[in-house]
Amino acid sequence: MKKKYYNFLNLGDQPLANFYIKKKNLDKREKKYKLKIRFELNSKLVSIEKTFASKTMFNNEYPYRSSMSKTMQNSFLKLSNKIKKEIMPDKILEIGSNDGSFIKNFNKKKTIGIEPCANVEKITKNKKFNTYPHYWSQDLARKILIKHGKVDLIYSANTISHIKNLDDVFKAINLILSYKGTLIIEDPSLLECLKGNAYDQFYNEHIYVFSYIAIKNLLKKYSLEVYKVDNLDIHGGSLRYFIRKTHQVNKLHKSVLIQEKNELKYGLNLSSSYKKFAIRVKSSKKKLVTIFKKCKKNNKKIIGYGATAKSVTVLNYCGIDGSFIDYFLDTTLDKQGKYTPGTKILIKKYSGSIDKDVDYVFLGAWNFKREILKKEMKFIKSGGKFIVHTPIPKIL
Ligand code: JHZ
């Protein structure tokens, strides 16, 4: 069937997120693309229009480390304990294992990690974990199958939404997942994205932002089904899908029906909901720019906290550059000393506190608001304020 799209949002010219600029390259032209978002009327899948090859985005210089937040580490630990207690798998495969924050909770002999960014994969390999520096594909699944046999648990957080060819992804999963195996996928929730006006969930790496209804439609073709979903606070609202092969006859957990009901009630199946979202996004931009302009008019010093991939979308869409934000603080070694894509704001090393002369902090890592605000009580108590753009732009 020919795909029919409703194009609902244009976030303008954007650079590639996670392409932090080295000082020596500041004057070089950056690769930019039009970030446009669309809704496919039949499958209900929301995706970005222009995509880039995986090897362009995920390579030997990839800066993101999932271990940089306590919230993420705790979430992985909690899930690992649940898996050990309830699923008790013999063999676990993780697609997109990053620096090993999830698989480190399991016995090394039981785990296989797939991580195409060789610089990140090396971190886990050096700790003697079984990892492969490759992209997930049917070819790789066949190789792993020969070497390790079938696996009874596959986990993938914030990775499947980054792979354009979903047909290959699920065929590869079906090759290696055992008959009674469980697949657990975790990605940002489209419902929470729309509710929270979190338009920064869209950038080049997030080819899709999934809803349950779209995942359900997608999985049918591969004889897979979601039997349970968990709504998580992580990354501004994520859905964790528990998936099995459809020959299993057990009933679906009630969470699946509730999620479906909520998504339909909100209208994730209708173009009109996306039209309304786009209107809210435009108004969000106006409000955020007004806040920044007002702070600057009053000669306030603003910095950024957490040079996230998400904030690349916000800064470039709203035109917030170095004339508003003096610098960003970030704990990631590979980002420090570099500049934010498009807006060219210096990223400094976070050394345990926010400087006293700072008045406002734009929270790029708003998804870790609780963790960060707790850590920065001293700054808050001394009168410092945070600026957030979601759900509505405001000063906290
Ligand atoms: P964070 C990345 O997105 C890219 P980003 C990717 N596409 C994806 O889907 C998600 O991750 C999962 C820093 N930080 O996790 C660390 C502090 O400095 O929101 C990170 O640079 N201090 C794969 O980049 C950034 O903020 C802190 O206390 O949008 C957080 O990035 C904390 C908690 C974080 O993902």
Short mmCIF file of C-alpha atoms in Angstrom, two decimals, residues 8-9 11 14-15 17 33 35-39 45-49 188-190 193-194 197-210 274 277 281 309-314 317:
data_model
loop_
_atom_site.label_atom_id
_atom_site.label_comp_id
_atom_site.label_asym_id
_atom_site.label_seq_id
_atom_site.Cartn_x
_atom_site.Cartn_y
_atom_site.Cartn_z
CA PHE A 8 2.70 18.62 10.39
CA LEU A 9 5.82 20.30 11.70
CA LEU A 11 11.59 22.71 12.78
CA GLN A 14 19.13 21.91 11.83
CA PRO A 15 22.67 20.59 12.19
CA ALA A 17 22.79 16.48 16.87
CA TYR A 33 19.11 19.65 6.88
CA LEU A 35 13.85 18.92 10.08
CA LYS A 36 10.27 18.11 9.08
CA ILE A 37 7.98 15.74 10.93
CA ARG A 38 5.21 13.61 9.43
CA PHE A 39 2.44 11.25 10.40
CA LEU A 45 3.88 5.99 12.57
CA VAL A 46 5.44 9.43 13.22
CA SER A 47 8.82 9.99 11.64
CA ILE A 48 11.24 12.63 10.43
CA GLU A 49 11.29 13.22 6.69
CA PRO A 188 10.31 8.00 24.04
CA SER A 189 6.52 7.95 24.16
CA LEU A 190 4.76 9.92 21.43
CA CYS A 193 5.98 14.06 23.68
CA LEU A 194 2.75 15.65 22.43
CA ASN A 197 5.15 19.87 23.87
CA ALA A 198 8.55 18.18 23.83
CA TYR A 199 9.30 18.89 20.19
CA ASP A 200 12.98 18.35 20.95
CA GLN A 201 12.34 14.60 20.86
CA PHE A 202 12.69 15.18 17.12
CA TYR A 203 16.22 15.33 15.72
CA ASN A 204 18.18 13.38 13.13
CA GLU A 205 18.84 10.38 15.41
CA HIS A 206 15.18 9.99 16.37
CA ILE A 207 13.92 8.76 13.02
CA TYR A 208 10.71 7.65 14.74
CA VAL A 209 8.89 8.64 17.89
CA PHE A 210 6.74 5.60 18.61
CA TYR A 274 -0.65 16.73 15.16
CA PHE A 277 0.68 20.09 18.44
CA VAL A 281 5.18 24.28 19.28
CA ALA A 309 21.00 16.12 21.52
CA LYS A 310 17.47 17.34 22.28
CA SER A 311 18.60 20.87 23.06
CA VAL A 312 20.18 21.12 19.60
CA THR A 313 16.64 21.15 18.17
CA VAL A 314 15.40 23.77 20.67
CA TYR A 317 14.65 26.23 16.12
#
